[in-house]
XYZ file of C-alpha atoms in Angstrom:
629
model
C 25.100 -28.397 24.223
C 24.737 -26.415 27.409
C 24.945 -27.920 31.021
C 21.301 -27.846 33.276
C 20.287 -25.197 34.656
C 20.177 -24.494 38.417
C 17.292 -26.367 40.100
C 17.499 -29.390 37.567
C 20.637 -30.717 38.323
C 18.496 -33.374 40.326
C 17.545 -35.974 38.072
C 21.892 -37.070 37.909
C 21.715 -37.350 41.897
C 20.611 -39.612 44.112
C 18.834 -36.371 45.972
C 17.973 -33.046 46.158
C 20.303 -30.653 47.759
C 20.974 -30.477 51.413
C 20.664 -27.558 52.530
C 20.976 -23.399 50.810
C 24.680 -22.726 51.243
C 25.407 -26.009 48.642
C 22.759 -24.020 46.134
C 24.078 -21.084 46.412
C 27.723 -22.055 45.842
C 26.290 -24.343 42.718
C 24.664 -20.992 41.629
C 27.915 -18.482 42.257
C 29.674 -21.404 40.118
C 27.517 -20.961 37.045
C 27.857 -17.141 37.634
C 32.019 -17.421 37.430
C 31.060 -19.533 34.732
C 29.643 -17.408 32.453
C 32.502 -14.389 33.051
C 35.333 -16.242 32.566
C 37.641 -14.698 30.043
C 40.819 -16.994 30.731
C 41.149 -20.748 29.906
C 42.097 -21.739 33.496
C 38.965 -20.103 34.931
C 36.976 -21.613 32.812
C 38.266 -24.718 32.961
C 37.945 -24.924 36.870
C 34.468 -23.245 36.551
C 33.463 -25.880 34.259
C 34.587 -28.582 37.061
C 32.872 -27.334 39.585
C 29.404 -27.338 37.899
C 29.759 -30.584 36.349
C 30.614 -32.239 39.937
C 27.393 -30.540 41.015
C 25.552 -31.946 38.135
C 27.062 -35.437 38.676
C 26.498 -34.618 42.367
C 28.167 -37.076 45.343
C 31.530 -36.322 43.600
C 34.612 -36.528 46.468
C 37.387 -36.089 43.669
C 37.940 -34.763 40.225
C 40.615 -33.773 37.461
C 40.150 -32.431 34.342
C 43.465 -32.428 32.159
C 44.019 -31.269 28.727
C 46.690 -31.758 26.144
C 49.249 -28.852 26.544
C 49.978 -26.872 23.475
C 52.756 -27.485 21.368
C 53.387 -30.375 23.047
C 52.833 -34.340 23.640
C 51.757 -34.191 27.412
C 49.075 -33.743 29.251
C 49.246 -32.032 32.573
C 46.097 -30.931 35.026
C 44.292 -27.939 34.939
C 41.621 -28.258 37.434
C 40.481 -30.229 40.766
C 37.673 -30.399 42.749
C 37.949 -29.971 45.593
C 40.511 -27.046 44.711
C 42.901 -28.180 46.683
C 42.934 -32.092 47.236
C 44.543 -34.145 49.860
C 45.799 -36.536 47.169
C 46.435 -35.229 43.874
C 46.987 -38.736 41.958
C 43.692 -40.305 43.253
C 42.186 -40.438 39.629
C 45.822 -41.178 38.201
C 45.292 -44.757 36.844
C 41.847 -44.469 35.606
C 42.661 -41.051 33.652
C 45.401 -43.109 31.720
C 43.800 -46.206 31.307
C 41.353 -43.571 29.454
C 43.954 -41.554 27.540
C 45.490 -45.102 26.251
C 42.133 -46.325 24.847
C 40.186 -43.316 24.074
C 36.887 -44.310 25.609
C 34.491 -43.735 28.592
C 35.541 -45.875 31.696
C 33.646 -46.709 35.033
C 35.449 -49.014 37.827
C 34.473 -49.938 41.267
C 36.655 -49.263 44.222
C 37.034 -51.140 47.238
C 33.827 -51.439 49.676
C 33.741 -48.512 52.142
C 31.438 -47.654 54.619
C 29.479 -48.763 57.096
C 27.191 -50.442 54.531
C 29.906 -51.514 52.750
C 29.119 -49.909 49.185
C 31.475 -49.603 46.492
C 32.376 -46.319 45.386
C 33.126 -45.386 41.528
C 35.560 -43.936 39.278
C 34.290 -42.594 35.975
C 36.219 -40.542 33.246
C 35.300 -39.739 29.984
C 37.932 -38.495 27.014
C 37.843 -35.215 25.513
C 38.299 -35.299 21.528
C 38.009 -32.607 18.773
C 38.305 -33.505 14.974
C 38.640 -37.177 16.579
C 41.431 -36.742 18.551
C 41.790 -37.279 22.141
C 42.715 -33.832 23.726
C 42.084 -34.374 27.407
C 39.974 -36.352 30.129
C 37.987 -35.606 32.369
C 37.817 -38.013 35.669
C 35.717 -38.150 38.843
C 35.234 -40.476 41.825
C 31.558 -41.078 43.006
C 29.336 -42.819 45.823
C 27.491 -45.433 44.978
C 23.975 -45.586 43.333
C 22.219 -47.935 40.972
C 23.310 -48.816 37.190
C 20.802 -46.216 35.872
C 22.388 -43.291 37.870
C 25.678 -44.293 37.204
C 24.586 -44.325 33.333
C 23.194 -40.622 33.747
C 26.342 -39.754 35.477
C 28.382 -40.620 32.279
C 26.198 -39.180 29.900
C 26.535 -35.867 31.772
C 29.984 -36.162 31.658
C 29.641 -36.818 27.787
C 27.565 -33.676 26.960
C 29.828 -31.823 29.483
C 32.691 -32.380 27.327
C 31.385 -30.094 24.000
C 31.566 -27.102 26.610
C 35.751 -28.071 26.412
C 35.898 -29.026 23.133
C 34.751 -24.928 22.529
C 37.285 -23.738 24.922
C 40.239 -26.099 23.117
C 38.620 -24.584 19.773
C 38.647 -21.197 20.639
C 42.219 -21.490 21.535
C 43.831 -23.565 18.915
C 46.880 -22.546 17.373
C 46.012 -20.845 14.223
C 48.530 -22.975 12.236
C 47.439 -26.169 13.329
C 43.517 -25.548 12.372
C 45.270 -24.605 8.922
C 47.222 -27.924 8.941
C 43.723 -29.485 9.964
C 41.764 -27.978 7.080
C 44.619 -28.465 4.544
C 44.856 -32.463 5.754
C 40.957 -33.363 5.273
C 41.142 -31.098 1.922
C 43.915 -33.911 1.114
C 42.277 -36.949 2.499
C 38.882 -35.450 0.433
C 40.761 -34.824 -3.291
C 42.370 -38.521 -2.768
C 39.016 -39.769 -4.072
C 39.806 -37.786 -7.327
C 43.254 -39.704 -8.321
C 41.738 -43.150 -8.092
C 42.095 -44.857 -11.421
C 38.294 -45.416 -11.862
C 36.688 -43.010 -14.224
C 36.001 -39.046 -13.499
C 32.673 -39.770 -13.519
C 32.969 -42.324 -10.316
C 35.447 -40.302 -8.526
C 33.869 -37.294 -8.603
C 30.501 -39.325 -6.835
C 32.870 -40.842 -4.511
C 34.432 -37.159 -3.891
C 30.847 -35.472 -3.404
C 29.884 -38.523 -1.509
C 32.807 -38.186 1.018
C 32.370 -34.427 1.670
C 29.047 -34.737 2.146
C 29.507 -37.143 4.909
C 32.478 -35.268 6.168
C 30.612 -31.747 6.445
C 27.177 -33.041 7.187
C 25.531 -31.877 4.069
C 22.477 -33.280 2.458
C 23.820 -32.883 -0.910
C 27.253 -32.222 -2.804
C 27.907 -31.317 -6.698
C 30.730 -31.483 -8.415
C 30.704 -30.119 -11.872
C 33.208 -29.219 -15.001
C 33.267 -25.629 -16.960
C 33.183 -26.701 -20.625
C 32.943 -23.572 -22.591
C 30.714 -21.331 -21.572
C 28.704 -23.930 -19.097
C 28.718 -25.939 -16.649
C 28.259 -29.688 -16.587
C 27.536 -31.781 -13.269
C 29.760 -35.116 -13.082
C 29.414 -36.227 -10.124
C 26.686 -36.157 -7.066
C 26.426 -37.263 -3.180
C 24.867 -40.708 -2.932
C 24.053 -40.697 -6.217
C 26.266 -42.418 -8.608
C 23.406 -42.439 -12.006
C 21.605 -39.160 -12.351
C 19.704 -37.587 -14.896
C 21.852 -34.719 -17.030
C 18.694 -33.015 -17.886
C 16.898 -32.928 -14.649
C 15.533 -29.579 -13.248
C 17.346 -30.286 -9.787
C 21.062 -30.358 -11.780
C 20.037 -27.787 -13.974
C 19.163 -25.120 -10.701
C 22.572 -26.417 -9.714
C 24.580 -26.235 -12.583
C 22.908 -22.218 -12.963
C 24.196 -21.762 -9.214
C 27.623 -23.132 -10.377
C 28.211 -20.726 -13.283
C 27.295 -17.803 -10.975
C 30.092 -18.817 -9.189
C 32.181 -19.143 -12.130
C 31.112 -15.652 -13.455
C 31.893 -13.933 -10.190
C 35.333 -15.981 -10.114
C 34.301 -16.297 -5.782
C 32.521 -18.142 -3.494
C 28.926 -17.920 -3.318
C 26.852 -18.408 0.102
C 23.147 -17.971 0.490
C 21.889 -16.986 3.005
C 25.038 -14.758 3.333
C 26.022 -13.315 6.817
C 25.541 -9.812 6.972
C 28.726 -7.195 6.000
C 30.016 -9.768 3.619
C 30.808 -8.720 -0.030
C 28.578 -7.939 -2.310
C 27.672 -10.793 -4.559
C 24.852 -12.225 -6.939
C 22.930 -15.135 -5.581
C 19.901 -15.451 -7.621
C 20.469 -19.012 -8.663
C 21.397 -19.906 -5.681
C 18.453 -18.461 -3.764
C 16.115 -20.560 -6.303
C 18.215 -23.515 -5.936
C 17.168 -22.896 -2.390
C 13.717 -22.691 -2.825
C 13.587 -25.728 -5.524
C 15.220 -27.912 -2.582
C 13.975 -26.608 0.540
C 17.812 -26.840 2.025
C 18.980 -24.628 5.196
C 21.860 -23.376 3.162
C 23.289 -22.946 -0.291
C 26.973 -22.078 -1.107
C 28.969 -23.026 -4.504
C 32.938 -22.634 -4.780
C 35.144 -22.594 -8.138
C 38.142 -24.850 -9.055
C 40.612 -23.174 -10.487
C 43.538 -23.824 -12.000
C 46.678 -21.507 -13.728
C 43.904 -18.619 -13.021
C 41.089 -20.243 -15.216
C 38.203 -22.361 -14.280
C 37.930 -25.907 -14.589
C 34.669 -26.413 -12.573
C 33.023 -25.690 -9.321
C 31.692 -27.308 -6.049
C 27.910 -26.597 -4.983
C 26.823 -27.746 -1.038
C 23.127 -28.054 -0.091
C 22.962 -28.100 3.991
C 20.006 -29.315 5.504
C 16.893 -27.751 6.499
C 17.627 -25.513 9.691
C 21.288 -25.578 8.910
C 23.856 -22.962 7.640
C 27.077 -22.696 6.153
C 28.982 -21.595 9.344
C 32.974 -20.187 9.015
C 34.484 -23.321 9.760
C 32.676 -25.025 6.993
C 33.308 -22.475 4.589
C 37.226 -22.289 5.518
C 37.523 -26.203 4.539
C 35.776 -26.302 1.088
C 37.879 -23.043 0.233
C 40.682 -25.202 1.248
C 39.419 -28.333 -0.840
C 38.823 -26.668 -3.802
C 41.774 -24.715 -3.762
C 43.592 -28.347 -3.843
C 40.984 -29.780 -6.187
C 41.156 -27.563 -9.065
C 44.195 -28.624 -10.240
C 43.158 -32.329 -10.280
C 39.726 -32.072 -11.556
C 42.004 -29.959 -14.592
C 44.433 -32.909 -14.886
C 41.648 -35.748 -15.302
C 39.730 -33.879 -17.463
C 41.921 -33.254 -19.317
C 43.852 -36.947 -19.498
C 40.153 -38.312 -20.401
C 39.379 -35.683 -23.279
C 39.072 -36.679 -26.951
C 42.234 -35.946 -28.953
C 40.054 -33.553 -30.851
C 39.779 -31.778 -27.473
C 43.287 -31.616 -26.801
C 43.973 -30.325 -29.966
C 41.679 -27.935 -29.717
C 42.818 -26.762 -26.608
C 46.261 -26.921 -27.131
C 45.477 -24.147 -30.347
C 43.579 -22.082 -28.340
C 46.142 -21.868 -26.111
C 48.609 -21.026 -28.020
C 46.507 -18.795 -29.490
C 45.848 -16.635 -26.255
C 49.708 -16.685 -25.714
C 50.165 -15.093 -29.215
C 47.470 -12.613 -29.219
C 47.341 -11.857 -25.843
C 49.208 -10.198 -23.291
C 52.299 -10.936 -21.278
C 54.527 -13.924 -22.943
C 56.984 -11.495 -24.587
C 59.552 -14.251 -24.778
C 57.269 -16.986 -26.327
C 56.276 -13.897 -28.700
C 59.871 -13.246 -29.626
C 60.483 -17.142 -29.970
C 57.291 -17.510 -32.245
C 58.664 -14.609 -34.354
C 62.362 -16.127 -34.957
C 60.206 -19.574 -35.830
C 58.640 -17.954 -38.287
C 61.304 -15.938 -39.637
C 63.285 -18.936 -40.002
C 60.363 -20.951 -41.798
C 60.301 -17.886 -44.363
C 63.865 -18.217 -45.334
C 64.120 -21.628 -45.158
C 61.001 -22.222 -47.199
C 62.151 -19.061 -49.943
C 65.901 -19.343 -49.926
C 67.588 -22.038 -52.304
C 71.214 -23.569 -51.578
C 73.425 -26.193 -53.593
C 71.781 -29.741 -53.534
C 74.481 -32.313 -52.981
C 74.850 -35.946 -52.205
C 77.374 -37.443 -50.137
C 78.964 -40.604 -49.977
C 81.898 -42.277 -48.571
C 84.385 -42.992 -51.282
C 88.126 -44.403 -52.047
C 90.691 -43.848 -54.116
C 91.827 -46.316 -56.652
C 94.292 -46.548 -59.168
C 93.238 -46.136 -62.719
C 95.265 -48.614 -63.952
C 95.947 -51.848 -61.223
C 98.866 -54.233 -61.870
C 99.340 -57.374 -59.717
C 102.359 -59.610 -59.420
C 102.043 -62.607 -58.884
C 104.042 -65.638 -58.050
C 106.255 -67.255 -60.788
C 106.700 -70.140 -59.472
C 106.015 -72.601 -56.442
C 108.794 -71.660 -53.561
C 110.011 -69.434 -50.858
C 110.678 -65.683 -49.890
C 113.957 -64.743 -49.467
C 113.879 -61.117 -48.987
C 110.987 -58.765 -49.416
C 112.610 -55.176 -49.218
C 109.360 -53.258 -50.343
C 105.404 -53.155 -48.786
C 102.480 -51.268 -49.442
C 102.822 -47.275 -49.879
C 106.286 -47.696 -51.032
C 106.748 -46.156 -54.422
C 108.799 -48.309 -56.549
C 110.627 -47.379 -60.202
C 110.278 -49.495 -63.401
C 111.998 -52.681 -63.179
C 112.907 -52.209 -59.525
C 113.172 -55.728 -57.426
C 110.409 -56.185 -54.956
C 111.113 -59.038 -53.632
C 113.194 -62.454 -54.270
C 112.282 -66.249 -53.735
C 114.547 -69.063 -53.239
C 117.324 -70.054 -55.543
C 119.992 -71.888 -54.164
C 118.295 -75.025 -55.747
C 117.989 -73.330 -59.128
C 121.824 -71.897 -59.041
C 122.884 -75.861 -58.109
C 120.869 -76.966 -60.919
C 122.614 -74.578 -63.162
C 125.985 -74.999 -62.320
C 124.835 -79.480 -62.492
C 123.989 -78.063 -65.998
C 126.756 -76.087 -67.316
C 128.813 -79.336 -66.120
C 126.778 -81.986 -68.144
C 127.295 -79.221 -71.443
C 131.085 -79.157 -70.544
C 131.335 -83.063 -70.717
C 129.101 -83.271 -73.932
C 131.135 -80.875 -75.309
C 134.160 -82.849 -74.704
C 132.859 -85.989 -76.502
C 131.269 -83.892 -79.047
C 135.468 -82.648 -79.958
C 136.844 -86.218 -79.514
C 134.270 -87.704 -81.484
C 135.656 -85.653 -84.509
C 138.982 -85.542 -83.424
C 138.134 -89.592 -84.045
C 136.427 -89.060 -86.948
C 133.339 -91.083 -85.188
C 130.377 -89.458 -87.070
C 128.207 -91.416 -85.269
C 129.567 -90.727 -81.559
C 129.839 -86.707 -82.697
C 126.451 -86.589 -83.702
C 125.218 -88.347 -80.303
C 127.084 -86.165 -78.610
C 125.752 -82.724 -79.992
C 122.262 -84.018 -79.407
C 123.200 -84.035 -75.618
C 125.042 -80.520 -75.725
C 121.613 -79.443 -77.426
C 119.471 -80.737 -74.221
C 121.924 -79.336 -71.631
C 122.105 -76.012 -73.499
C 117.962 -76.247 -73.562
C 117.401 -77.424 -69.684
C 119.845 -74.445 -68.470
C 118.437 -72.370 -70.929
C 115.335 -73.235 -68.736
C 116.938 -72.825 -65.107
C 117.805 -69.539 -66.492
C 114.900 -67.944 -67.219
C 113.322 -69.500 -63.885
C 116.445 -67.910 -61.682
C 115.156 -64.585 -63.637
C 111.873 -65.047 -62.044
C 112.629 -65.949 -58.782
C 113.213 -61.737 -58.805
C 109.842 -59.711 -58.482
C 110.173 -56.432 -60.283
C 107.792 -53.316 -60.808
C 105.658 -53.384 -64.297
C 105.920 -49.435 -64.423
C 106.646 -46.235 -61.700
C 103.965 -46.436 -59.306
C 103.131 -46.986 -55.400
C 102.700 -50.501 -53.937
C 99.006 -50.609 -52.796
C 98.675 -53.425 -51.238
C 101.647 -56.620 -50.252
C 103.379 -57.180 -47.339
C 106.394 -60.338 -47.631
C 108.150 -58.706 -44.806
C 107.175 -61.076 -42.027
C 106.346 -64.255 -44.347
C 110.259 -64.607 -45.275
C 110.987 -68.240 -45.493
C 107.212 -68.765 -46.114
C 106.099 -71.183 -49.145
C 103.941 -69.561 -51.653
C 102.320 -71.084 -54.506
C 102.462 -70.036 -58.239
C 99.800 -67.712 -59.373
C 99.202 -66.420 -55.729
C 99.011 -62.512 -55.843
C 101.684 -61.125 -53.724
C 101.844 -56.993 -54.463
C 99.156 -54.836 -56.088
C 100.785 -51.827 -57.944
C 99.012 -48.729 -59.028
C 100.471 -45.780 -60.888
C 101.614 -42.801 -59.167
C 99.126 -40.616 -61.587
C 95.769 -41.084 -62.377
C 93.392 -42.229 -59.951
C 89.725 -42.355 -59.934
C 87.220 -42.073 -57.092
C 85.050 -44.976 -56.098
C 81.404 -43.348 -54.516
C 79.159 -45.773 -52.175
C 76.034 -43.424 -52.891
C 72.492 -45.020 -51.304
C 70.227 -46.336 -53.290
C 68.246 -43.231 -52.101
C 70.113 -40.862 -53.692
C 70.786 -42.300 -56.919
C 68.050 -41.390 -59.062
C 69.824 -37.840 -58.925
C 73.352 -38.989 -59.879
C 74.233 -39.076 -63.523
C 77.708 -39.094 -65.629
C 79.166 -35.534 -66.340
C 77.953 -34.684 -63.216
C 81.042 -32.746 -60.308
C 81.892 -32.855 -57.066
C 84.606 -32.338 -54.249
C 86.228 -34.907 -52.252
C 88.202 -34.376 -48.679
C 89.682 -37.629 -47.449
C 90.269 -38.208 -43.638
C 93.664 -37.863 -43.854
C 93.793 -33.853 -45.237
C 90.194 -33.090 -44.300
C 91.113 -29.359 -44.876
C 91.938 -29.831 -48.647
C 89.206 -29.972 -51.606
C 89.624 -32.050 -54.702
C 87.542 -32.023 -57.580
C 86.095 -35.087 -59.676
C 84.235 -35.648 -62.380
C 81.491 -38.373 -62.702
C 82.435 -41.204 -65.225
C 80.586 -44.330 -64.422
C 77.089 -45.251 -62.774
C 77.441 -48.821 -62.286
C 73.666 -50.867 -62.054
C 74.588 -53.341 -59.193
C 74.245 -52.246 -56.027
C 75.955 -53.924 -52.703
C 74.273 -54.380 -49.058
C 76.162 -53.324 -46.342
C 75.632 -52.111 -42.567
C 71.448 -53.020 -43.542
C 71.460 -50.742 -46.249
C 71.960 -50.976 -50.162
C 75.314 -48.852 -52.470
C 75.540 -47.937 -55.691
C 79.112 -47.852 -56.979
C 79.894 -44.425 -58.731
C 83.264 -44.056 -60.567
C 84.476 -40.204 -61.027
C 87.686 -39.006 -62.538
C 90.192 -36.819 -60.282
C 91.049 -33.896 -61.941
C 94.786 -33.494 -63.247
C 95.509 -30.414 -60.745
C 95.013 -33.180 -57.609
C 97.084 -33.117 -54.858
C 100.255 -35.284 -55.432
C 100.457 -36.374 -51.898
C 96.878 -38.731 -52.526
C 97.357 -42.050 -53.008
C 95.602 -44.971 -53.724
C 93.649 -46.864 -50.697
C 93.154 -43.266 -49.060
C 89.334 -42.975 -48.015
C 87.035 -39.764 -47.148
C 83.592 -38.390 -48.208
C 82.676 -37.137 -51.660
C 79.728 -34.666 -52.529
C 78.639 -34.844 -55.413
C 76.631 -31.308 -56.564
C 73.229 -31.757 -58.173
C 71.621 -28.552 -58.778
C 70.332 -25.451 -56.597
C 67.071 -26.690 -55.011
C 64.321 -24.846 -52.112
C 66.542 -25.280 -48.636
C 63.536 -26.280 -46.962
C 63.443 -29.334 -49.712
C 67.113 -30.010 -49.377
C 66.576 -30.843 -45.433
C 62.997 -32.546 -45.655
C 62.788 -34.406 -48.730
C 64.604 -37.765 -46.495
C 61.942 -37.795 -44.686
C 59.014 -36.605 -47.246
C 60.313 -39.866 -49.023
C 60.077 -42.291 -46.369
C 56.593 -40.902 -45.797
C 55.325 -41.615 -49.217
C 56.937 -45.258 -49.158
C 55.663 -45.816 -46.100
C 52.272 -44.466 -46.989
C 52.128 -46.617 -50.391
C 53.259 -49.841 -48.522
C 49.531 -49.378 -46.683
C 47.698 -48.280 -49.282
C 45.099 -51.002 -51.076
């Protein structure tokens, strides 16, 4: 937008100019104007000839933000030097604070008493506010002080140049990379690729003022359009998408972007699709971009400008910048909606390329030692064996039990002491018992007594009477006899208590027929298995094995399998088969009874690969037969 001209200036005034010396300064103002090379020249230049546009101006200020910081300080007047340099103060922040165009009356001066004006007007670029621009006017009617703000308006793009020509170069990049950002949000909504990538054209069409924006995806070897500006149904086969989709994959092909009409001493490119898309839709300008991601394409951006219009630098450094961020999530939604055909297609062809082709040394080395391994395991063969947890057991078990109903009176022994033949375990009670006696030895004493005077007497009668009593004292402590024998607990045979403990019940009452000690002999045991129900289908009698039990885990003992019981037990959720095997007679004479560890039992040599799968192989085919019709 440029300012007007020298001799125009008079339809913003309320006159024509006074007299020559005001035109020619207006004219050596728009001559400073044009040879300005610094920013504060050009700034004050630019003051000057807008005050002469506005015309009646007695003050002005221009102020811009300063770089690198939050401030904003003055950088021109008019007059150059005023009397009062925070005349325009209040109406300059008022401005800043609400980003708008302002015009206030002042207080009547005069001789006709007419109200003079303040007007400002912010500066923005990309939106922003980046300075204002303020003047104070005479008075003159509504529609003159309109034209006054509009010329302060268009004066304005003249400083939004001058603040774009100067940027900092790393906050136009921060710029471009945050509407790239605020663009490519449209693609991570959770609506469907197919909607975001409309609302995504849609939004940088808008954004960059461009009559139409394509979004397509690389599948294969062409390209498919998704998604279009302002058009959220479209037909695939349409000429239109088909001129676009050809411009697209000339893109792709020459992996850069694509710009027709291209400025001159650019690099050399092919643009023959896009010069017909050009001519198909009449537009001003044509350019297409790829997405790429991990050095592939995914898909590719095509623009359409308007008629007249062209694809300047600026717009081309922000869709490099959007697709740049794109490409990566254009790749990640295609590829989260693809068919699991697709991914598993992909996912070979992948791996594939990493085999075959170059680079990848260590997933090439990895693949090999896979592969390797697979060989061996699926040639070499190694001992099949099942394990179980197991116990010993004696192969004989004696219990003792109690004689009689009474109570512990010493209990010298518990389990794991080994114990002789006939040695006392423990005793009961028997003070009753030895009072009972001796009452019974007396009552024989006395009946023998009678029983002598009775013959002494010759009383056959009385004698005979009295040997029937001897007979049932000699028969009652006959019985108190044999029940003071059992009131000691004594070992069957030599052997190792395995289970018993009277130690802390002394005094205790225990019944008769309640087991008290469980004795095994010190020599031959035999091995109790727990072997899952899964595993017994393999186990059968003659078949060996080696047991370690927790408390020598570095010692081996062999067995021999004697007994495959048929009832199985549940425990821990599962089901047991009990397995008997017979230790053999070079054991270890430091096991005993009661000790527990793990026993393998060795089938036969079987594929290793087999060994390790066929758990799983098994639960596959139950599984699969529990579905089957």
């Amino acid at each position: 937008m440029s300012f007007p001209k020298p001799g125009i200036h008079e339809h913003h005034s309320q006159g024509q100019v006074a007299d020559l010396a005001a035109r020619r300064a207006y004219e050596q103002a728009w001559a400073r104007f044009a040879q300005q090379d610094s920013a504060e020249g050009f700034c004050a230049s630019w003051l000057l000839i807008q005050c002469h546009a506005v015309g009646g101006v007695s003050d002005g200020v221009l102020l811009l933000l300063q770089p690198g910081a939050k401030s904003f300080v003055p950088v021109a007047f008019y007059p150059e030097n005023p009397v009062d340099r925070a005349h325009l103060a209040r109406i300059t922040e008022r401005t800043l604070q609400e980003g708008r165009g302002i015009l206030e009356p002042q207080e009547p001066a005069g001789e006709q008493g007419q109200p003079r004006y303040q007007l400002a007007y912010p500066v923005r670029v990309d939106g922003e506010v980046k300075g204002v621009v303020a003047v104070e006017i005479d008075w003159r009617a509504e529609a003159q002080l309109q034209a006054a703000m509009r010329d302060l308006q268009w004066g304005s793009g003249w400083l939004e140049v001058l603040l774009r020509r100067h940027a900092d170069p790393a906050q136009a990049e921060r710029l471009r990379l945050k509407l790239a950002l605020d663009l490519v949000a449209t693609l991570v909504e959770p609506a469907d690729l197919k909607q975001c990538a409309a609302a995504f054209a849609t939004e940088l069409a808008v954004r960059l003022g461009c009559d139409r924006v394509s979004l397509g995806l690389f599948r294969g070897a062409r390209v498919e359009v998704r998604g279009v500006s302002h058009s959220p149904q479209f037909e695939p086969r349409a000429n239109l998408l088909r001129a676009i989709e050809g411009a697209m994959e000339e893109a792709i092909d020459q992996a850069q972007t694509v710009v027709f009409p291209a400025d001159a001493g650019g690099p050399p490119v092919v643009c023959r699709a896009h010069e017909a898309l050009l001519r198909e839709t009449g537009s001003g300008g044509v350019g297409s971009f790829p997405l790429m991601h991990d050095g592939e394409p995914v898909g590719a951006l095509t623009l359409e400008k308007p008629p007249g219009g062209r694809l300047d630098a600026a717009t081309l450094e922000v869709c490099e910048a959007v697709a740049a961020v794109a490409g990566p999530v254009v790749a990640l939604r295609s590829a989260g909606e693809s068919s699991l055909a697709a991914h598993a297609g992909r996912s070979t062809w992948n791996l594939w390329e990493r085999l075959a082709g170059r680079g990848h040394a260590g997933f090439k080395l990895g693949a090999a030692a896979l592969l390797a391994i697979a060989l061996f395991l699926g040639l070499a063969a190694g001992e099949y064996r099942i394990s179980a947890n197991s116990t010993l057991e004696g192969a004989v078990m004696r219990a003792v039990s109690a004689p009689i109903n009474g109570y512990v009176k010493e209990a010298g022994l518990r389990a794991g002491d080994t114990v002789k033949e006939g040695q006392v375990i423990g005793r009961f009670e028997d003070r009753e018992l030895v009072l009972e006696r001796a009452k019974l030895q007396s009552q024989y004493e006395q009946y023998s007594t009678q029983y002598r005077d009775a013959l002494s007497q010759r009383d056959a009668t009385q004698a005979r009477i009295a040997r029937a009593q001897m007979a049932q004292a000699e028969a009652q402590l006959a019985l108190v006899e044999e029940q003071l024998e059992r009131t000691r607990m004594s070992a069957p045979f030599d052997g190792v208590i395995v289970s018993g403990d009277l130690s802390q019940s002394l005094g205790a009452p225990v019944e008769r027929g309640q087991v008290l000690f469980e004795i095994a002999p010190l020599h031959g045991f035999r091995v109790v298995l727990q072997v899952d129900e899964r595993d017994i289908a393999h186990v059968a009698v003659g078949q060996e094995g080696e047991l370690t039990v927790t408390s020598m885990p570095g010692e081996r003992h062999r067995f021999t399998v004697t007994r495959v019981t048929p009832v199985n037990t549940a425990r821990e959720g599962r089901n047991f088969f009990r397995v008997e095997a017979r230790l053999d007679a070079a054991a270890a004479a430091r096991l005993r009874p009661g000790m527990e560890g793990v026993g393998k039992i060795r089938i036969e040599r079987r594929k290793l690969v087999w060994i390790w799968t066929h758990g799983f192989t098994d639960w596959v085919r139950l599984w699969a037969w529990s579905w089957l019709p």
